[in-house]
CSV table of C-alpha atoms in Angstrom, one decimal:
chain,number,residue,atom,x,y,z
A,1,MET,CA,88.4,116.3,84.0
A,2,THR,CA,90.2,119.2,86.2
A,3,SER,CA,90.9,122.4,85.7
A,4,GLU,CA,95.1,121.5,85.0
A,5,GLN,CA,94.5,118.8,82.8
A,6,LEU,CA,92.2,121.1,80.5
A,7,ALA,CA,95.0,123.8,80.4
A,8,HIS,CA,96.9,121.9,78.0
A,9,ASP,CA,98.4,123.2,75.1
A,10,LEU,CA,99.1,120.1,73.2
A,11,VAL,CA,98.7,116.3,74.7
A,12,ILE,CA,100.7,113.3,72.3
A,13,ARG,CA,99.1,109.7,73.2
A,14,ALA,CA,101.6,107.0,72.3
A,15,GLU,CA,102.0,103.3,73.0
A,16,ARG,CA,105.9,103.6,73.6
A,17,ALA,CA,107.8,106.1,74.9
A,18,ILE,CA,111.1,106.0,76.0
A,19,MET,CA,110.8,107.1,79.4
A,20,PRO,CA,114.2,107.8,82.0
A,21,ASP,CA,113.6,104.5,83.6
A,22,GLY,CA,112.5,102.3,80.5
A,23,SER,CA,109.8,102.0,77.8
A,24,ALA,CA,106.3,102.8,78.6
A,25,ALA,CA,102.5,103.5,77.4
A,26,VAL,CA,102.0,106.8,78.1
A,27,GLU,CA,100.2,110.1,77.7
A,28,ILE,CA,102.2,113.3,78.1
A,29,GLY,CA,100.7,117.0,78.5
A,30,VAL,CA,102.5,120.5,77.6
A,31,ARG,CA,101.9,123.0,78.6
A,32,ASP,CA,104.1,126.8,77.5
A,33,GLY,CA,107.1,124.4,76.2
A,34,MET,CA,107.6,122.1,79.4
A,35,ILE,CA,106.2,119.0,80.0
A,36,ALA,CA,103.4,119.6,82.7
A,37,THR,CA,102.0,115.9,82.8
A,38,ILE,CA,102.5,112.2,82.4
A,39,ALA,CA,100.1,109.9,83.0
A,40,PRO,CA,99.8,106.6,81.7
A,41,LEU,CA,97.9,105.8,78.1
A,42,GLY,CA,94.2,106.0,78.1
A,43,ALA,CA,94.5,108.7,81.5
A,44,GLY,CA,92.1,111.4,78.7
A,45,LEU,CA,94.3,113.9,79.1
A,46,ALA,CA,92.5,117.1,78.2
A,47,GLY,CA,94.2,119.8,75.3
A,48,ALA,CA,94.2,122.4,72.4
A,49,GLN,CA,96.1,120.2,70.4
A,50,VAL,CA,96.1,116.4,70.5
A,51,ARG,CA,98.9,113.9,68.6
A,52,THR,CA,97.7,110.1,68.9
A,53,LEU,CA,101.0,108.4,68.1
A,54,ALA,CA,101.0,105.6,64.9
A,55,ALA,CA,101.5,102.2,66.5
A,56,ASP,CA,105.0,101.8,64.3
A,57,GLU,CA,106.0,105.6,66.2
A,58,VAL,CA,107.9,105.6,69.1
A,59,LEU,CA,107.9,108.9,71.4
A,60,LEU,CA,112.0,109.7,72.0
A,61,PRO,CA,113.1,112.7,74.3
A,62,GLY,CA,114.8,115.4,71.9
A,63,LEU,CA,118.6,114.0,71.3
A,64,VAL,CA,121.0,116.2,72.6
A,65,ASP,CA,124.6,116.4,70.2
A,66,SER,CA,127.1,118.3,72.5
A,67,HIS,CA,130.2,117.7,69.9
A,68,VAL,CA,128.8,120.2,66.4
A,69,HIS,CA,131.1,121.6,64.3
A,70,ILE,CA,128.8,124.8,63.0
A,71,ASN,CA,131.7,126.4,61.1
A,72,GLU,CA,129.6,129.8,61.3
A,73,PRO,CA,130.8,132.9,61.3
A,74,GLY,CA,134.3,132.2,58.9
A,75,ARG,CA,134.0,129.2,57.9
A,76,THR,CA,130.2,129.1,56.5
A,77,ASP,CA,130.9,126.9,53.0
A,78,TRP,CA,131.8,124.3,55.1
A,79,GLU,CA,128.8,124.4,57.1
A,80,GLY,CA,126.3,127.4,58.8
A,81,PHE,CA,123.5,127.7,61.9
A,82,ALA,CA,121.1,127.2,59.3
A,83,SER,CA,121.6,124.7,57.7
A,84,ALA,CA,123.1,122.2,61.0
A,85,THR,CA,120.1,122.9,62.9
A,86,ARG,CA,117.5,122.1,60.2
A,87,ALA,CA,120.0,118.9,60.0
A,88,ALA,CA,119.9,118.4,63.9
A,89,ALA,CA,116.5,118.8,63.8
A,90,ALA,CA,114.9,116.1,61.0
A,91,GLY,CA,117.6,113.6,62.5
A,92,GLY,CA,116.0,113.9,66.2
A,93,VAL,CA,118.6,116.1,67.9
A,94,THR,CA,117.0,119.1,69.1
A,95,THR,CA,119.9,120.5,71.3
A,96,VAL,CA,123.1,120.7,69.5
A,97,ILE,CA,126.5,122.6,71.7
A,98,ASP,CA,128.7,124.3,68.7
A,99,MET,CA,132.6,124.3,69.4
A,100,PRO,CA,135.1,126.7,69.2
A,101,LEU,CA,137.0,126.4,66.3
A,102,ASN,CA,136.4,125.9,62.7
A,103,SER,CA,134.9,129.5,63.3
A,104,ILE,CA,136.8,132.1,62.6
A,105,PRO,CA,136.9,134.0,65.2
A,106,PRO,CA,137.2,130.5,67.2
A,107,THR,CA,135.7,130.8,70.7
A,108,VAL,CA,138.1,131.9,72.6
A,109,ASP,CA,136.7,135.6,74.6
A,110,VAL,CA,133.4,137.4,74.8
A,111,PRO,CA,133.6,139.2,71.6
A,112,ALA,CA,134.3,135.8,69.5
A,113,LEU,CA,131.1,134.0,71.8
A,114,ALA,CA,129.3,137.3,70.7
A,115,ALA,CA,129.7,137.7,67.3
A,116,LYS,CA,129.1,133.5,66.7
A,117,ILE,CA,125.2,134.7,68.4
A,118,ALA,CA,124.7,137.0,66.2
A,119,ALA,CA,125.8,134.7,63.9
A,120,SER,CA,123.1,132.1,65.2
A,121,GLU,CA,120.4,135.2,65.0
A,122,GLY,CA,117.2,134.0,63.0
A,123,LYS,CA,118.7,130.5,61.6
A,124,ARG,CA,118.5,128.5,64.7
A,125,PHE,CA,115.7,125.3,64.1
A,126,VAL,CA,116.6,123.9,67.1
A,127,ASP,CA,118.5,125.1,70.5
A,128,VAL,CA,122.2,125.8,70.4
A,129,GLY,CA,124.2,126.8,73.0
A,130,PHE,CA,128.3,127.3,72.7
A,131,TRP,CA,132.0,126.2,74.2
A,132,GLY,CA,134.2,127.9,75.0
A,133,GLY,CA,138.3,127.6,74.2
A,134,ALA,CA,141.2,127.5,76.1
A,135,VAL,CA,144.4,128.7,73.8
A,136,PRO,CA,147.9,129.6,74.7
A,137,GLY,CA,147.7,132.7,76.3
A,138,SER,CA,143.9,132.1,76.4
A,139,THR,CA,143.5,131.7,80.2
A,140,PRO,CA,142.5,135.4,81.2
A,141,ASN,CA,139.9,134.8,79.2
A,142,LEU,CA,138.1,131.4,80.8
A,143,ALA,CA,136.1,133.6,83.7
A,144,PRO,CA,134.5,136.1,81.3
A,145,LEU,CA,133.7,133.0,79.2
A,146,HIS,CA,132.4,131.3,81.5
A,147,GLU,CA,130.0,134.4,83.0
A,148,ALA,CA,129.1,134.7,79.3
A,149,GLY,CA,127.1,130.9,79.9
A,150,VAL,CA,129.9,128.5,77.5
A,151,PHE,CA,129.2,125.2,78.6
A,152,GLY,CA,132.7,124.3,79.1
A,153,PHE,CA,135.9,124.5,77.0
A,154,LYS,CA,137.5,122.6,74.5
A,155,CYS,CA,141.7,122.2,74.4
A,156,PHE,CA,143.5,120.9,72.0
A,157,LEU,CA,146.9,118.6,73.0
A,158,LEU,CA,148.7,118.7,69.4
A,159,PRO,CA,147.8,121.1,66.2
A,160,SER,CA,144.3,121.3,65.7
A,161,GLY,CA,144.3,121.8,62.2
A,162,VAL,CA,143.4,124.9,61.8
A,163,ASP,CA,145.8,127.5,62.8
A,164,GLU,CA,143.9,130.3,64.6
A,165,PHE,CA,143.4,127.5,67.4
A,166,GLY,CA,146.7,126.1,69.2
A,167,ALA,CA,147.1,123.8,71.5
A,168,LEU,CA,148.0,123.1,74.3
A,169,ASP,CA,150.9,121.3,75.9
A,170,ALA,CA,150.7,119.5,79.6
A,171,ASP,CA,151.6,122.9,81.8
A,172,GLU,CA,149.8,125.3,80.1
A,173,LEU,CA,146.5,122.6,80.3
A,174,GLU,CA,147.1,121.9,84.0
A,175,LEU,CA,147.4,126.1,84.6
A,176,ASP,CA,144.1,126.1,82.7
A,177,LEU,CA,142.7,123.0,84.8
A,178,ARG,CA,143.7,125.1,88.1
A,179,GLU,CA,141.5,128.3,86.4
A,180,LEU,CA,138.3,125.5,85.6
A,181,ALA,CA,138.7,124.1,89.4
A,182,ARG,CA,138.0,126.8,90.2
A,183,LEU,CA,135.7,127.7,88.3
A,184,ASP,CA,133.7,124.5,88.4
A,185,ALA,CA,134.0,125.1,85.1
A,186,GLN,CA,135.1,121.4,82.9
A,187,MET,CA,138.3,121.3,80.4
A,188,ILE,CA,136.9,119.0,77.2
A,189,VAL,CA,139.9,117.5,75.7
A,190,HIS,CA,141.2,116.5,72.4
A,191,ALA,CA,143.1,114.0,73.8
A,192,GLU,CA,146.4,113.0,71.3
A,193,ASP,CA,149.9,113.8,71.8
A,194,ALA,CA,151.3,115.7,69.5
A,195,GLY,CA,155.2,114.2,69.7
A,196,ALA,CA,153.6,110.5,69.5
A,197,ILE,CA,152.3,111.8,66.0
A,198,GLU,CA,155.6,113.3,65.1
A,199,HIS,CA,157.5,110.3,65.7
A,200,ALA,CA,154.8,108.1,63.8
A,201,PRO,CA,155.2,107.9,60.1
A,202,PRO,CA,153.6,111.0,57.7
A,203,ALA,CA,150.0,110.4,56.3
A,204,HIS,CA,150.2,109.9,53.1
A,205,GLY,CA,148.8,108.2,50.1
A,206,ARG,CA,145.5,106.3,49.0
A,207,GLY,CA,145.8,103.2,51.1
A,208,TYR,CA,144.2,103.4,54.8
A,209,ALA,CA,146.2,101.2,57.2
A,210,ASP,CA,149.2,104.0,56.1
A,211,PHE,CA,146.4,106.6,57.7
A,212,LEU,CA,146.0,104.3,60.4
A,213,ALA,CA,149.9,104.2,61.8
A,214,SER,CA,150.1,108.2,61.0
A,215,ARG,CA,147.6,108.4,64.4
A,216,PRO,CA,148.3,105.1,66.4
A,217,ARG,CA,146.5,104.6,70.0
A,218,GLY,CA,149.0,105.4,71.5
A,219,ALA,CA,149.3,108.9,70.8
A,220,GLU,CA,145.8,108.7,72.0
A,221,ASN,CA,146.7,106.9,74.8
A,222,LEU,CA,149.5,108.6,76.3
A,223,ALA,CA,147.4,112.1,76.0
A,224,ILE,CA,144.9,111.2,77.7
A,225,ALA,CA,147.2,109.4,80.6
A,226,VAL,CA,147.9,113.2,80.6
A,227,VAL,CA,145.2,114.4,80.8
A,228,ILE,CA,143.8,112.3,83.9
A,229,GLU,CA,147.1,112.6,85.9
A,230,ARG,CA,146.7,116.6,86.0
A,231,ALA,CA,143.0,116.2,86.6
A,232,ARG,CA,144.2,114.6,90.3
A,233,TRP,CA,146.1,116.9,90.3
A,234,THR,CA,143.8,120.2,90.4
A,235,GLY,CA,140.6,118.3,90.8
A,236,ALA,CA,138.8,120.1,87.1
A,237,ARG,CA,136.1,118.1,85.7
A,238,VAL,CA,137.8,117.2,82.6
A,239,HIS,CA,135.9,115.0,79.3
A,240,ILE,CA,137.4,113.2,76.6
A,241,LEU,CA,136.4,113.6,73.4
A,242,HIS,CA,135.7,111.2,70.6
A,243,LEU,CA,137.4,108.4,72.4
A,244,SER,CA,138.7,106.2,69.9
A,245,SER,CA,141.4,103.9,71.6
A,246,SER,CA,139.8,100.8,73.6
A,247,ASP,CA,143.0,100.4,75.2
A,248,ALA,CA,143.2,104.0,77.3
A,249,LEU,CA,139.6,102.2,78.6
A,250,PRO,CA,141.2,101.0,81.9
A,251,MET,CA,143.1,104.2,82.3
A,252,ILE,CA,139.3,106.0,82.9
A,253,VAL,CA,138.2,103.5,85.3
A,254,SER,CA,140.9,103.6,87.1
A,255,ALA,CA,141.2,107.2,87.2
A,256,ARG,CA,137.1,106.8,88.3
A,257,ARG,CA,138.1,104.6,90.6
A,258,ASP,CA,140.8,107.2,92.7
A,259,GLY,CA,137.8,109.8,92.0
A,260,VAL,CA,139.6,112.0,88.4
A,261,ARG,CA,136.4,114.1,88.2
A,262,ILE,CA,136.8,112.4,84.2
A,263,THR,CA,133.7,111.6,81.1
A,264,VAL,CA,134.3,110.0,78.2
A,265,GLU,CA,132.2,110.1,74.5
A,266,THR,CA,132.4,108.3,71.9
A,267,CYS,CA,130.8,108.9,68.1
A,268,PRO,CA,128.6,106.8,65.8
A,269,HIS,CA,131.5,106.3,63.2
A,270,TYR,CA,133.4,104.5,66.2
A,271,LEU,CA,131.7,101.8,66.4
A,272,THR,CA,130.2,101.5,63.3
A,273,LEU,CA,132.8,102.0,61.0
A,274,THR,CA,135.7,99.5,61.0
A,275,ALA,CA,139.6,100.4,58.8
A,276,GLU,CA,139.2,96.8,57.4
A,277,ASP,CA,136.3,98.1,55.7
A,278,VAL,CA,137.5,101.6,54.3
A,279,PRO,CA,138.6,101.6,50.4
A,280,ALA,CA,141.4,102.7,49.4
A,281,GLY,CA,141.1,106.5,48.5
A,282,ALA,CA,137.9,106.6,50.1
A,283,THR,CA,138.7,109.9,52.3
A,284,THR,CA,134.8,110.6,53.0
A,285,PHE,CA,135.9,108.2,56.0
A,286,LYS,CA,138.8,110.0,58.0
A,287,CYS,CA,139.1,111.7,60.8
A,288,CYS,CA,140.5,112.0,63.4
A,289,PRO,CA,141.4,110.4,66.0
A,290,PRO,CA,140.8,107.9,62.8
A,291,ILE,CA,138.4,104.7,63.0
A,292,ARG,CA,140.2,101.8,64.3
A,293,GLU,CA,139.4,98.3,64.1
A,294,GLY,CA,136.4,96.0,64.1
A,295,ALA,CA,137.9,94.7,67.5
A,296,ASN,CA,138.8,98.1,68.8
A,297,ALA,CA,134.8,98.9,67.8
A,298,ASP,CA,133.8,96.1,69.4
A,299,ARG,CA,135.5,97.3,72.8
A,300,LEU,CA,134.0,100.5,72.5
A,301,TRP,CA,130.7,99.0,72.3
A,302,GLU,CA,131.3,97.2,76.3
A,303,ALA,CA,132.2,100.1,77.5
A,304,LEU,CA,128.9,102.2,76.7
A,305,THR,CA,127.3,99.1,78.1
A,306,ASN,CA,128.7,98.8,80.9
A,307,GLY,CA,128.7,102.4,81.8
A,308,THR,CA,132.3,103.5,81.2
A,309,ILE,CA,131.9,105.5,78.2
A,310,ASP,CA,128.8,108.3,78.9
A,311,ALA,CA,127.8,109.1,75.6
A,312,VAL,CA,127.1,109.5,72.0
A,313,VAL,CA,127.3,112.8,69.4
A,314,SER,CA,128.5,113.0,66.7
A,315,ASP,CA,131.2,115.2,66.0
A,316,HIS,CA,129.3,116.3,62.8
A,317,SER,CA,133.1,118.2,61.0
A,318,PRO,CA,132.4,118.8,57.8
A,319,SER,CA,134.2,120.3,55.0
A,320,THR,CA,133.7,121.5,51.0
A,321,VAL,CA,134.0,118.5,48.5
A,322,ASP,CA,137.5,119.8,47.6
A,323,LEU,CA,139.0,119.4,50.5
A,324,LYS,CA,138.3,115.8,51.3
A,325,ALA,CA,140.7,115.4,48.2
A,326,LEU,CA,138.4,113.1,46.5
A,327,ASP,CA,140.2,113.6,43.1
A,328,THR,CA,142.9,112.0,44.6
A,329,GLY,CA,142.1,109.8,46.9
A,330,ASP,CA,145.2,111.3,49.5
A,331,PHE,CA,144.7,110.6,52.7
A,332,GLY,CA,147.5,113.0,54.1
A,333,GLN,CA,146.1,115.7,52.3
A,334,ALA,CA,142.3,115.5,52.9
A,335,TRP,CA,140.5,117.7,55.5
A,336,GLY,CA,140.0,115.1,58.7
A,337,GLY,CA,135.8,115.4,59.5
A,338,VAL,CA,132.8,112.9,59.1
A,339,ALA,CA,129.9,114.2,58.0
A,340,SER,CA,126.8,112.8,60.4
A,341,LEU,CA,124.1,115.1,62.5
A,342,GLN,CA,121.2,114.2,60.9
A,343,LEU,CA,121.7,110.2,60.5
A,344,GLY,CA,123.3,109.7,64.3
A,345,LEU,CA,120.3,108.0,65.3
A,346,PRO,CA,119.3,105.4,62.8
A,347,ILE,CA,123.3,104.6,62.6
A,348,MET,CA,123.6,103.5,66.2
A,349,TRP,CA,120.5,102.4,66.4
A,350,THR,CA,120.9,100.1,62.9
A,351,ALA,CA,124.2,99.3,64.6
A,352,ALA,CA,122.6,98.2,68.3
A,353,ARG,CA,119.7,96.2,67.6
A,354,GLY,CA,122.4,94.0,65.7
A,355,ARG,CA,124.1,93.4,68.6
A,356,GLY,CA,120.5,92.9,70.7
A,357,ILE,CA,120.5,96.5,71.9
A,358,ASP,CA,117.4,97.6,72.6
A,359,LEU,CA,116.2,101.4,71.4
A,360,ASP,CA,115.9,102.4,74.9
A,361,ARG,CA,120.4,101.9,75.7
A,362,VAL,CA,120.6,104.3,72.2
A,363,VAL,CA,118.1,106.9,72.9
A,364,GLY,CA,119.6,107.3,76.6
A,365,TRP,CA,123.6,106.8,75.0
A,366,MET,CA,122.2,110.3,72.9
A,367,SER,CA,120.3,112.3,74.6
A,368,ALA,CA,120.5,111.9,78.5
A,369,GLY,CA,123.9,111.2,78.5
A,370,PRO,CA,125.2,113.6,76.4
A,371,ALA,CA,122.8,116.6,78.5
A,372,TRP,CA,124.4,115.2,81.5
A,373,VAL,CA,127.9,115.8,80.5
A,374,ALA,CA,126.9,119.1,79.6
A,375,GLY,CA,124.7,120.1,82.0
A,376,LEU,CA,121.8,120.6,80.5
A,377,GLN,CA,118.9,120.1,83.3
A,378,ARG,CA,115.6,120.5,81.3
A,379,LYS,CA,116.8,118.0,78.3
A,380,GLY,CA,117.4,114.6,77.8
A,381,ALA,CA,114.7,113.1,79.4
A,382,ILE,CA,110.6,113.2,78.8
A,383,ALA,CA,110.0,113.7,82.5
A,384,VAL,CA,107.7,116.8,84.1
A,385,GLY,CA,109.9,120.0,83.9
A,386,ALA,CA,111.8,119.4,80.7
A,387,ASP,CA,111.3,121.0,77.6
A,388,ALA,CA,108.9,119.2,75.8
A,389,ASP,CA,111.9,118.7,73.0
A,390,LEU,CA,110.5,115.5,71.4
A,391,ALA,CA,111.0,113.1,68.3
A,392,VAL,CA,108.6,110.6,66.7
A,393,PHE,CA,110.8,107.9,65.4
A,394,ALA,CA,109.7,104.6,63.0
A,395,PRO,CA,111.9,102.2,64.3
A,396,GLU,CA,111.0,99.7,62.0
A,397,GLN,CA,111.4,102.2,58.6
A,398,THR,CA,114.4,102.1,56.2
A,399,PHE,CA,115.9,104.0,53.6
A,400,VAL,CA,119.2,103.9,52.1
A,401,VAL,CA,121.4,107.2,53.3
A,402,ASP,CA,121.3,109.5,49.9
A,403,PRO,CA,123.4,113.0,50.3
A,404,ALA,CA,122.2,115.3,48.3
A,405,ALA,CA,119.1,114.3,50.0
A,406,LEU,CA,120.2,115.9,53.6
A,407,HIS,CA,120.5,119.2,54.8
A,408,HIS,CA,123.9,119.5,55.1
A,409,LYS,CA,125.3,121.5,53.3
A,410,ASN,CA,127.6,119.9,52.0
A,411,PRO,CA,126.4,116.6,50.1
A,412,ILE,CA,129.5,114.4,51.2
A,413,THR,CA,129.2,111.3,54.1
A,414,ALA,CA,130.8,108.5,55.2
A,415,TYR,CA,127.0,107.0,54.6
A,416,ALA,CA,126.2,107.4,51.8
A,417,GLY,CA,124.7,104.3,49.7
A,418,ARG,CA,123.4,102.4,53.4
A,419,THR,CA,120.9,100.8,54.4
A,420,LEU,CA,120.0,102.2,58.0
A,421,GLN,CA,117.1,100.9,59.8
A,422,GLY,CA,114.6,104.1,61.8
A,423,VAL,CA,113.6,107.2,60.7
A,424,VAL,CA,112.2,110.3,62.1
A,425,ARG,CA,108.9,111.7,61.1
A,426,THR,CA,108.3,114.2,63.6
A,427,THR,CA,110.4,116.7,65.9
A,428,LEU,CA,108.9,118.8,68.3
A,429,LEU,CA,110.6,121.9,69.8
A,430,ARG,CA,109.2,122.8,73.3
A,431,GLY,CA,106.0,121.2,72.0
A,432,VAL,CA,105.9,123.1,68.1
A,433,GLU,CA,107.0,120.8,64.8
A,434,VAL,CA,109.7,122.1,63.6
A,435,ASP,CA,108.5,122.8,60.3
A,436,PHE,CA,112.3,123.9,58.6
A,437,HIS,CA,111.1,127.1,58.0
A,438,THR,CA,110.7,129.0,60.8
A,439,PRO,CA,113.5,129.2,63.3
A,440,ARG,CA,112.1,128.3,67.1
A,441,GLY,CA,115.6,127.6,68.4
A,442,ALA,CA,116.8,129.3,71.3
A,443,LEU,CA,120.2,130.3,72.7
A,444,LEU,CA,121.0,128.3,75.8
A,445,ARG,CA,123.2,129.7,78.6
A,446,ARG,CA,124.8,127.0,81.4
A,447,GLY,CA,122.8,127.5,84.2
A,448,HIS,CA,119.7,128.4,82.4
A,449,ALA,CA,118.9,125.3,80.1
């Protein structure tokens, strides 16, 4: 053996590992928290520790969830850094990027970012980065936040649901896009049109069909069209968050063909839950944009498999149990958000295998895809030079979702009672197993991760 082989801190041997170009039987050598060597299984890499995966286990790159509402500081009773990052680790997610709203203050200037960072210290069980926010009047704050290391900027094109994070109109969006084009920063957009929502029937009562009518596909389609055109005019990079309406897919394909720099994500709940199956009063299913019909979900799956949709992320948007209005089941009053940070991989794998889609593709959508969208260079893949962020996954093992057993702060999820396929047995952050007691997560900044 060479001295280089002997210098590994950890060697992992796996009969199956999800690599960038497909599954392979490999040995992974980790040194100083990074993947130093990849060799065929049987090469005999040596290190201070050697771990051999069981025959039913698959080695995955740590997943990347670039759409998480951690809510701390300010609404820490909804979620928090300790609970959210434990949940992430338990689900095989080793990197999360926190959204700029639902915390108080929202991340719309450098002092607010500093408050977020301070609140996360000593509580990060996985690596954490931050999005900045773009709200009315915040254009002068974009460049300082960009320099401070946020991964991009989020805006809403309709009321966000919290008063302290205002919405942009189309002209304000264009103003900020021009500044972001200058910075080569990206805008990530909650794309629903305020006017279309105002003209739709108001959400009320226990019927899911009534709630669905209050957030029509046309609201998404119109807003996405605005984003595309303003991105075309300014040359800025834009990203469509939590795509729900499959009707918008042809516009996105056409825009890319024209050279518009646009990426798109969707979420497990839009792919695996259907409007037809939401029971009356089941407000755990409420989110915005809404869960739509099964035929719509089929078209989203097609867009994933053909590459139109770039990533699958959770949009983990939790709240306290009382805010979900479970007692009345009133969709008009309940907080909109699905809590699923810990469950994303088994949710997706359970649905994908039923559609004949292999694990390699699912993992790519949830690791390399979000890493690429966010610009994370050392995350989302098992590759030499990448951080040794890894998950050990048993794809054949099943479990029943018990909300009380999750690490989420509030025991409520739309997936309660469902049988899911696939269990994350171990998560490693830079080669060290996450023990859920010792927070070792790093602060991530744009350009340094």
